[in-house]
Coordinates of C-alpha atoms in Angstrom, one line a residue:
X1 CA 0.0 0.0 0.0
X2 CA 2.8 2.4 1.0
X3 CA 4.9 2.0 -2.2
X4 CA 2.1 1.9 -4.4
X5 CA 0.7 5.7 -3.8
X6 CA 1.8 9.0 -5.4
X7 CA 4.2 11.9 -4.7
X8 CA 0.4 13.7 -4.1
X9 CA 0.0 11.5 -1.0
X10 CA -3.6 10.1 0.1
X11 CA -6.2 11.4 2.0
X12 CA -7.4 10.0 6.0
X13 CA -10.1 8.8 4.6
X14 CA -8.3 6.6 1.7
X15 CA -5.4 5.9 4.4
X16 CA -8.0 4.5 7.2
X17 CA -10.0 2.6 4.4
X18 CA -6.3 1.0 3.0
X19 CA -5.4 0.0 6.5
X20 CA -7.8 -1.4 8.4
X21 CA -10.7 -2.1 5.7
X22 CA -13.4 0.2 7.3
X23 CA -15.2 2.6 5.5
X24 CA -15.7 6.4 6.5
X25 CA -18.4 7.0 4.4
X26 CA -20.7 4.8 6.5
X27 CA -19.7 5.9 9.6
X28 CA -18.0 2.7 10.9
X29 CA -14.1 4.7 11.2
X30 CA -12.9 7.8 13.1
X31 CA -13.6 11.0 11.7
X32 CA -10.1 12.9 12.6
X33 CA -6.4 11.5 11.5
X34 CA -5.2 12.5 15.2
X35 CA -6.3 9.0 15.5
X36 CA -3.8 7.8 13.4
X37 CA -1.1 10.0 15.5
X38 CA -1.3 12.7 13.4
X39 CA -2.4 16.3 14.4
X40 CA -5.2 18.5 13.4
X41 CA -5.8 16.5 10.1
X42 CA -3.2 18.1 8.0
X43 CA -2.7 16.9 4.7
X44 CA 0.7 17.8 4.6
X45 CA 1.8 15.7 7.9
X46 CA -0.1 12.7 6.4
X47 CA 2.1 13.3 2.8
X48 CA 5.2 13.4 5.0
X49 CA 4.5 10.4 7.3
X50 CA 3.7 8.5 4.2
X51 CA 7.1 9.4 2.3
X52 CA 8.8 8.5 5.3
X53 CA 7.4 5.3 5.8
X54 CA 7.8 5.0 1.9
X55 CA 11.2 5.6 1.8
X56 CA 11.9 3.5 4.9
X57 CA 10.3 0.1 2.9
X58 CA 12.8 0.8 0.0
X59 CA 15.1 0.9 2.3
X60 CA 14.3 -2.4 3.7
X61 CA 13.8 -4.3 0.6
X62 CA 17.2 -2.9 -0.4
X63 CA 19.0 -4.2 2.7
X64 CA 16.6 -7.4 2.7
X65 CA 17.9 -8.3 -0.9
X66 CA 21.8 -8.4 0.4
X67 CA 20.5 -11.3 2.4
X68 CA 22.4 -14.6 1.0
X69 CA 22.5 -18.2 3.0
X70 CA 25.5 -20.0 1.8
X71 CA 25.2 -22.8 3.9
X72 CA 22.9 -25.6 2.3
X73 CA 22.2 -26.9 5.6
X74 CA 21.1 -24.2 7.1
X75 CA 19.0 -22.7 3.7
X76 CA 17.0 -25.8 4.0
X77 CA 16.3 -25.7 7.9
X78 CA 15.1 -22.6 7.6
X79 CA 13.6 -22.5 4.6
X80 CA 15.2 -19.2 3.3
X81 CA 18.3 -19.0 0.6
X82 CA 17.9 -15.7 -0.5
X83 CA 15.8 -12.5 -1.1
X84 CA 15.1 -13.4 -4.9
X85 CA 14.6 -17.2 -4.7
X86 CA 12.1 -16.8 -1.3
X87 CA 10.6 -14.0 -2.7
X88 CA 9.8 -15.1 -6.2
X89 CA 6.4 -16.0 -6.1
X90 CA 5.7 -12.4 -5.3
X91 CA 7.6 -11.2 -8.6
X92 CA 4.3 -9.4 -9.8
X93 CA 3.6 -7.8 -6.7
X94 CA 6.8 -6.6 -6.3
X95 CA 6.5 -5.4 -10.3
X96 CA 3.4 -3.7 -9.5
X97 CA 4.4 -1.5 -6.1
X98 CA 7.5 -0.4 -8.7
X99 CA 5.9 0.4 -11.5
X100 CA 2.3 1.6 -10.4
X101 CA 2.0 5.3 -10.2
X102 CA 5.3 5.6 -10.9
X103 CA 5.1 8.7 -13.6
X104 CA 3.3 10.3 -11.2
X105 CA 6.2 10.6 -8.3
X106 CA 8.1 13.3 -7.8
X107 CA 12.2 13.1 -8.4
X108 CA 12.6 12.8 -4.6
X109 CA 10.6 9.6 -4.1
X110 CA 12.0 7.8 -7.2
X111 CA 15.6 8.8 -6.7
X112 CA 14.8 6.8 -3.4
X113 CA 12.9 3.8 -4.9
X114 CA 16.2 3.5 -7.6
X115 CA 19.3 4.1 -5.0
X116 CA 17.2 2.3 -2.0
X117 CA 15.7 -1.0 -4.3
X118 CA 16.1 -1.2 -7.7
X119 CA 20.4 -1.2 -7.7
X120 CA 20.7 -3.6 -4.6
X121 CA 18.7 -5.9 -6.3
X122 CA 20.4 -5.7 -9.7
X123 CA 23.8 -5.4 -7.6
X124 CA 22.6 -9.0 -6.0
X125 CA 20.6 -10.4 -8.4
X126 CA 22.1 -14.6 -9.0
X127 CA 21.9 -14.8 -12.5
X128 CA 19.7 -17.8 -12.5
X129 CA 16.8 -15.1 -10.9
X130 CA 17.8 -12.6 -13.5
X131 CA 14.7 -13.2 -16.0
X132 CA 12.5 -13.2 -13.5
X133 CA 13.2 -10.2 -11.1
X134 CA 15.1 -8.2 -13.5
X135 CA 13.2 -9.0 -16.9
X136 CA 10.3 -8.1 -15.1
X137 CA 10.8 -4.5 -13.4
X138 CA 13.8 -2.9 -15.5
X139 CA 12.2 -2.9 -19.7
X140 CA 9.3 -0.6 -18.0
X141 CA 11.6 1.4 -15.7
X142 CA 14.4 1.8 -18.2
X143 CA 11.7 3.3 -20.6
X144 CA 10.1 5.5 -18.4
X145 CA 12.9 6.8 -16.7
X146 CA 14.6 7.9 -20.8
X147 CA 11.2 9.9 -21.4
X148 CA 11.0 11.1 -18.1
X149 CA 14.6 12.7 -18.2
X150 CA 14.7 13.9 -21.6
X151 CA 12.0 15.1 -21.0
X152 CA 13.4 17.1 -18.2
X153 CA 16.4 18.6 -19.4
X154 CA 14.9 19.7 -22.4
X155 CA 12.4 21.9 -20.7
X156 CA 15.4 22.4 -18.9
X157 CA 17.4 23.4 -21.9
X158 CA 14.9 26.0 -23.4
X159 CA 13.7 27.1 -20.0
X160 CA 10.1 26.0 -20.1
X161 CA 10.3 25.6 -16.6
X162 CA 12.0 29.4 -15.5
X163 CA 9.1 30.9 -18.3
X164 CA 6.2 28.8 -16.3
X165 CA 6.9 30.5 -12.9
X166 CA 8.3 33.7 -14.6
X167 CA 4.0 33.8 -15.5
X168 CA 3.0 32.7 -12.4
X169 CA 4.8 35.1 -10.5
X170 CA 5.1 38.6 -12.3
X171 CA 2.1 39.8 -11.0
X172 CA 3.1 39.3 -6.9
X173 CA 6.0 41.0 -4.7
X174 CA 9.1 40.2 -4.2
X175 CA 8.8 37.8 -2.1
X176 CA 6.5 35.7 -3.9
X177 CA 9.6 36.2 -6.5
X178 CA 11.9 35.1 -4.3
X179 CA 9.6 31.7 -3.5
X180 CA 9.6 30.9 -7.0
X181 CA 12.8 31.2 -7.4
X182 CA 13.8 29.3 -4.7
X183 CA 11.3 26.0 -6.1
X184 CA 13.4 26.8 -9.0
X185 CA 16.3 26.0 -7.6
X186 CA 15.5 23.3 -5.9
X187 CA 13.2 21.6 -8.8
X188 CA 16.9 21.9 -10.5
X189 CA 18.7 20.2 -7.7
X190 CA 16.2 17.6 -7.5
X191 CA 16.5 16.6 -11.3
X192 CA 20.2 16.4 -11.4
X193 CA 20.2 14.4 -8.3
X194 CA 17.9 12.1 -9.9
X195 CA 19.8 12.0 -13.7
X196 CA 22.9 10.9 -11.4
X197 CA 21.4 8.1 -9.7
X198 CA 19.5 7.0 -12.5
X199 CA 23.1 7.0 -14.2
X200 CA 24.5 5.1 -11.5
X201 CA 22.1 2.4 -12.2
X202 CA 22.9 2.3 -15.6
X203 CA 26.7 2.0 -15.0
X204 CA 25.8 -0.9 -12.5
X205 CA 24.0 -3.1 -15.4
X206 CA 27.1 -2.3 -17.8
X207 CA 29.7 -2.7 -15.3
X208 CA 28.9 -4.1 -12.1
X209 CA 29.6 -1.0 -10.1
X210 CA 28.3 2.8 -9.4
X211 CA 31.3 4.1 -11.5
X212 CA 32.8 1.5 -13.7
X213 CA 35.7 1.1 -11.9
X214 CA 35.6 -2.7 -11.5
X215 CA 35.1 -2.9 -15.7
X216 CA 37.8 -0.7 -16.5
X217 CA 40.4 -2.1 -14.6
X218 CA 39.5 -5.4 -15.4
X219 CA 39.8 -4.1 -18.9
X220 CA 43.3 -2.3 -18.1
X221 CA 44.9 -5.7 -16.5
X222 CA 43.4 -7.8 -19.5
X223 CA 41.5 -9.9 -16.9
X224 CA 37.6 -9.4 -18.0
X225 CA 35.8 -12.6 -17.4
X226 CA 33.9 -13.2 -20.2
X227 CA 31.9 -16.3 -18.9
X228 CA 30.5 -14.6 -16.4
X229 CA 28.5 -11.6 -18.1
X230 CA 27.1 -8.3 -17.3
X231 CA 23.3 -7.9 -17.0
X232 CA 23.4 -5.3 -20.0
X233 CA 24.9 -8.3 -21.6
X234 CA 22.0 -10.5 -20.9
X235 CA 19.7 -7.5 -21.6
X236 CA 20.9 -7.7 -25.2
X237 CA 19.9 -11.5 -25.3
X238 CA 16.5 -11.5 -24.1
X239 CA 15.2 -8.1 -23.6
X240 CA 17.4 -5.8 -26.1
X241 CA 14.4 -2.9 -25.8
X242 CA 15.3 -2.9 -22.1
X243 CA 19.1 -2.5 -23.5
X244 CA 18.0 0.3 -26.3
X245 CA 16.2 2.2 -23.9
X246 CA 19.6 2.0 -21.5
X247 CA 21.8 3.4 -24.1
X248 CA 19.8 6.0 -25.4
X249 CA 19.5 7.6 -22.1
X250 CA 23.2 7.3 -21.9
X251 CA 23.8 9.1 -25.4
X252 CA 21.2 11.7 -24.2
X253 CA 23.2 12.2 -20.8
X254 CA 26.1 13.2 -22.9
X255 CA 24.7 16.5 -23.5
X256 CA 23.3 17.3 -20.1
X257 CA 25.6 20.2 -18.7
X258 CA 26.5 18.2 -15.6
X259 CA 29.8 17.0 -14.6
X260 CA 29.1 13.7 -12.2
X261 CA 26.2 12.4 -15.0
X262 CA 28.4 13.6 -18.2
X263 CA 31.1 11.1 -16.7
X264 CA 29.0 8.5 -15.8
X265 CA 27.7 8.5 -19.4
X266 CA 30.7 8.5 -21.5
X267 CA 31.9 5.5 -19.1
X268 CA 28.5 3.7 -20.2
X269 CA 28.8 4.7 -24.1
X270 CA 32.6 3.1 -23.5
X271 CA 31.1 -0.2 -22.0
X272 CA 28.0 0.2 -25.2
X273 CA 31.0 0.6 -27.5
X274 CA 32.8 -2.7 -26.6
X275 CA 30.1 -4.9 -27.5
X276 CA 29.9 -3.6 -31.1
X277 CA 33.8 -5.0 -32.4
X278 CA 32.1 -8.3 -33.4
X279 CA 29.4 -6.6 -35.3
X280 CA 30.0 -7.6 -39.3
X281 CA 27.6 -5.6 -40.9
X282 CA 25.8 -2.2 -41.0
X283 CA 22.8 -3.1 -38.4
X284 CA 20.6 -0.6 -36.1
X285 CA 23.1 -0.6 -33.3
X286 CA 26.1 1.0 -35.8
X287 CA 23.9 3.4 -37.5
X288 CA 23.0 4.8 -33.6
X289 CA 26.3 4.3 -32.2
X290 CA 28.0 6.6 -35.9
X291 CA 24.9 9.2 -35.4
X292 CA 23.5 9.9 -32.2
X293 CA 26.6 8.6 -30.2
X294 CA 29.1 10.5 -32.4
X295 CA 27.0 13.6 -32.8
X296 CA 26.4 14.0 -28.5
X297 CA 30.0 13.1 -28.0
X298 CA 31.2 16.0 -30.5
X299 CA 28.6 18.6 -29.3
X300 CA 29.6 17.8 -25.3
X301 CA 33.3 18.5 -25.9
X302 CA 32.0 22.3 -25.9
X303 CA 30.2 21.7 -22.3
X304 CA 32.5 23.5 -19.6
X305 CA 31.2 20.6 -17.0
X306 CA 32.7 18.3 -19.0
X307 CA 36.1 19.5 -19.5
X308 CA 37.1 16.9 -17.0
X309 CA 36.0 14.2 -19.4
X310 CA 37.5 15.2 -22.2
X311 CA 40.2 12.7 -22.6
X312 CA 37.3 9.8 -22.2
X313 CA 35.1 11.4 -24.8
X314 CA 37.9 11.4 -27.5
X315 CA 38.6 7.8 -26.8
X316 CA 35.0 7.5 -28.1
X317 CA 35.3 9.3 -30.7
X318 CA 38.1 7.9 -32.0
X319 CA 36.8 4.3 -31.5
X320 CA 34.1 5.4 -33.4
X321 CA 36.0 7.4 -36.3
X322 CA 37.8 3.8 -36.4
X323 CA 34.9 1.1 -36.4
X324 CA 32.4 2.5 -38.1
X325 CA 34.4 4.9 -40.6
X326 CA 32.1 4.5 -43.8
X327 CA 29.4 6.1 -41.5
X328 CA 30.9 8.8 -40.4
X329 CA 32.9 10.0 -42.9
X330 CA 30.1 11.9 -44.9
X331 CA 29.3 13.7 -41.7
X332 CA 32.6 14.8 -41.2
X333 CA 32.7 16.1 -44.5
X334 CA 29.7 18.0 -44.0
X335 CA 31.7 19.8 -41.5
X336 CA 33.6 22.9 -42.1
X337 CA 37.4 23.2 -43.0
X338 CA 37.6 19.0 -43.1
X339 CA 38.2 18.0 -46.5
X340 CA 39.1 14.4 -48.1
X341 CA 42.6 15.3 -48.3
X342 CA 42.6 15.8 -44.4
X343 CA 41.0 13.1 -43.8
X344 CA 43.4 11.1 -45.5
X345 CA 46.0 12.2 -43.6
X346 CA 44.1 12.3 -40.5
X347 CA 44.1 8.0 -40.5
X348 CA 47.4 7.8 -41.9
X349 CA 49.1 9.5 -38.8
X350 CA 46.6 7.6 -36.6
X351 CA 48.5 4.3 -38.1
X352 CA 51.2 5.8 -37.1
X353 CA 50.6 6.6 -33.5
X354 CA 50.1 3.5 -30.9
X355 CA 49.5 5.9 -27.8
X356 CA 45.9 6.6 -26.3
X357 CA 47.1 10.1 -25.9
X358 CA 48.9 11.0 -29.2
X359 CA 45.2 9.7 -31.0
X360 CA 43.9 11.7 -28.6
X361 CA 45.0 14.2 -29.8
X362 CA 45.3 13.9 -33.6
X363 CA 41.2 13.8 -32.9
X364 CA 41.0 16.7 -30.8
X365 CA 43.1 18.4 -33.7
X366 CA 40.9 17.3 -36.4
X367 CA 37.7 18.8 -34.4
X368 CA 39.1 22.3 -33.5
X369 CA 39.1 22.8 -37.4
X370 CA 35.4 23.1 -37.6
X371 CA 35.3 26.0 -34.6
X372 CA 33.2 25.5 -31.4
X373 CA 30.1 27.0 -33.2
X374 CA 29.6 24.4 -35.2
X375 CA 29.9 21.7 -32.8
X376 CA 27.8 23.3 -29.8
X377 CA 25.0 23.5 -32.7
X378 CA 25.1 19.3 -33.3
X379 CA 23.0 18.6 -29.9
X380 CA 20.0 21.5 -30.6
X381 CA 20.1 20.2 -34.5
X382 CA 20.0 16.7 -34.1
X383 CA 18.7 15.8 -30.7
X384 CA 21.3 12.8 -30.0
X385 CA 19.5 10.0 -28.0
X386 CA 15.9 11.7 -27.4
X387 CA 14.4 8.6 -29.8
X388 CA 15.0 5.2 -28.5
X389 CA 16.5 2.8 -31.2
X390 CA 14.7 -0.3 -32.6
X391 CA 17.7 -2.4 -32.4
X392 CA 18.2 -6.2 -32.3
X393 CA 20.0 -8.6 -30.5
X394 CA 21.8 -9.6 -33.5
X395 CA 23.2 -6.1 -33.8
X396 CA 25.0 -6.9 -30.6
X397 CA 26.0 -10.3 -31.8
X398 CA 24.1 -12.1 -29.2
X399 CA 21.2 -14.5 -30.1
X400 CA 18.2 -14.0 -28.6
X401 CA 16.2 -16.9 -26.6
X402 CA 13.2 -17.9 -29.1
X403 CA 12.2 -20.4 -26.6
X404 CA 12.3 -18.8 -23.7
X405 CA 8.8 -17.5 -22.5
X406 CA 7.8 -13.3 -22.9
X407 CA 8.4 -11.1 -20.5
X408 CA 6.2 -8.8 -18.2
X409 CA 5.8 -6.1 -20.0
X410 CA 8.6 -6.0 -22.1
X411 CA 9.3 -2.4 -24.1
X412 CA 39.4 1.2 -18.0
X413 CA 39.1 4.7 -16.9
X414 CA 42.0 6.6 -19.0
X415 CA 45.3 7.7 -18.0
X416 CA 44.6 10.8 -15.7
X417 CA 45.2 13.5 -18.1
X418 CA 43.1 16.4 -18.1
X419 CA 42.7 18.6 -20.8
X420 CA 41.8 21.7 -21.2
X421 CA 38.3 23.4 -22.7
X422 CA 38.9 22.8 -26.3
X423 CA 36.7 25.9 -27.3

């Protein structure tokens, strides 16, 4: 009951009727909430005490699904192994308090719900309970939480949101000013606070971790354990929409001007990128990865909160630039002062150069030819990631299960080097 209601809260009435089965209306419940410990039947108290309580059952569920019993012996006396194998029969329910009214919390409450529930449970998730927990709750969420953040940051972008209260408050003093920009401000903080955990959850199904730290270092010692896979990497088997929607939202958090969710994304894009070597022919996945991925990586490297990043988003450029070099190549034409001729000589000196850091550079060199105005325009022009791809799982080489049953509902970190802004 708790998980399931809105940001908007409930009334007495609805909370006495949930709770105990009674019904106001006829006169068999109380008539004030102070019966419920709350005072003078305020609305807002009852919204509070049921966030809190809300937030509090995340929480729980998050801690309860760290709970493993390695012991067979004692699994079997007392009849519990784990959160997602005791649990399972109440998958649905469990789908349902996740995904019912979900569009209609606010950031707060479903930052919570992601950084409380939904990344413990991937984090400690057995494989074996993956389609069931996982293939039920993530294709929905993943989907919802792409519309509901480029969404966002658009309104963001052309200040939708600052003309909205600019109306609503030109006609009162200056305090009422001041409120509205205060809810502003803190609308603001509560968006990028949710875009970074939401982030975080995405870097945990690509690489295990809130960061990518485990993946890349794997990756830098040559030790990535390819028999045991990612859950991205399943995603792509059996429920690749769940995987489209992931890395759209990740192209799409390239242009965001935040620093903490700008690195988080280019670290996801990296993890995308590595599953795409394999890939012989033109598919879905390539024409995203030479378009929308190419086109947000070029137009971030003008973002001042990324200039911390920059080393990591020429890597993807250049692994790009190399894979899928038919695709781009008109597009780089298209941009000023780049030419066949440099071109040419653009890959001949990158055959030349084994170092991350001299083709590094030879990329950053080839960039700053077509001025920053050109490449700041690529996000507003194009609109990298804000479409979701209608890819396959043979664009990621995988093969999907055809005999598997549907599912619910189905829709190494760089050398430290920082460089400076390029434009």
């Amino acid at each position: 009951f708790v998980l399931g209601k809105t940001a908007s809260g409930v009334s007495p009435a609805a909370y006495f009727s949930a709770t105990t089965g009674g019904n106001q209306s006829g006169g068999a419940g109380p008539t004030s909430s102070s019966l419920i410990n709350l005072e003078a039947d305020s609305f807002e108290a009852l919204r509070h005490f049921i966030k809190g309580v809300r937030d509090s059952s995340y929480q729980f569920l998050g801690l309860m699904s760290h709970l493993v019993v390695e012991e067979d012996a004692i699994a079997q006396q007392i009849g519990f192994r784990s959160f997602q194998e005791s649990m399972a029969s109440a998958c649905s329910e469990f789908y349902a308090v996740v995904m019912e009214n979900v569009e209609h919390q606010d950031d707060r409450c479903a930052r919570m719900m992601i950084r409380g529930f939904i990344i413990p449970l991937v984090k400690k998730c057995p494989p074996n309970c993956w389609r069931q927990w996982l293939g039920t709750i993530l294709p929905p969420l993943l989907q919802h939480m792409h519309s509901r953040l480029t969404g966002a940051w658009l309104a963001h972008a052309t200040g939708q949101q600052r003309n909205n209260n600019v109306q609503q408050h030109q006609q009162g003093g200056a305090g009422i000013k001041s409120a509205g920009m205060d809810e502003e401000i803190l609308k603001e903080a509560s968006m990028r606070e949710i875009t970074r955990e939401h982030l975080s959850l995405l870097l945990v199904l690509t690489a295990g971790d809130e960061m990518g730290h485990t993946y890349f270092q794997n990756k830098k010692k040559g030790c990535i354990n390819e028999a045991a896979p990612t859950v991205f990497q399943w995603m792509v088997a059996e429920c690749v929409q769940a995987a489209s929607c992931l890395i759209a939202t990740a192209v799409a958090a390239l242009t965001w001007p935040d620093s903490e969710t700008g690195l988080k994304a280019i670290r996801t894009c990296r993890i995308a990128m590595s599953m795409t070597q394999k890939t012989a022919q033109i598919s879905g996945l390539q024409s995203f990865i030479a378009k929308d991925m190419f086109t947000a990586c070029m137009s971030c490297l003008t973002l001042s909160s990324h200039a911390d990043i920059q080393s990591e988003i020429l890597l993807v450029l250049r692994d790009i630039i190399l894979r899928h070099g038919d695709l781009v190549t008109p597009f780089l034409l298209s941009l000023p002062n780049i030419d066949q001729g440099i071109l040419a000589s653009f890959h001949q000196a990158m055959q030349t150069k084994n170092s991350e850091k001299d083709q590094r550079n030879l990329v950053r060199k080839l960039l700053l030819r077509s001025g920053g105005s050109e490449l700041k325009a690529l996000a507003q022009q194009h609109s990298p990631g804000a479409k979701i791809p209608q890819l396959q799982s043979s664009d990621f080489g995988q093969k999907s299960g055809k005999n598997l049953p549907a599912l619910l509902d189905t829709v190494s970190s760089s050398e430290p080097s920082v460089l400076h802004n390029l434009f």
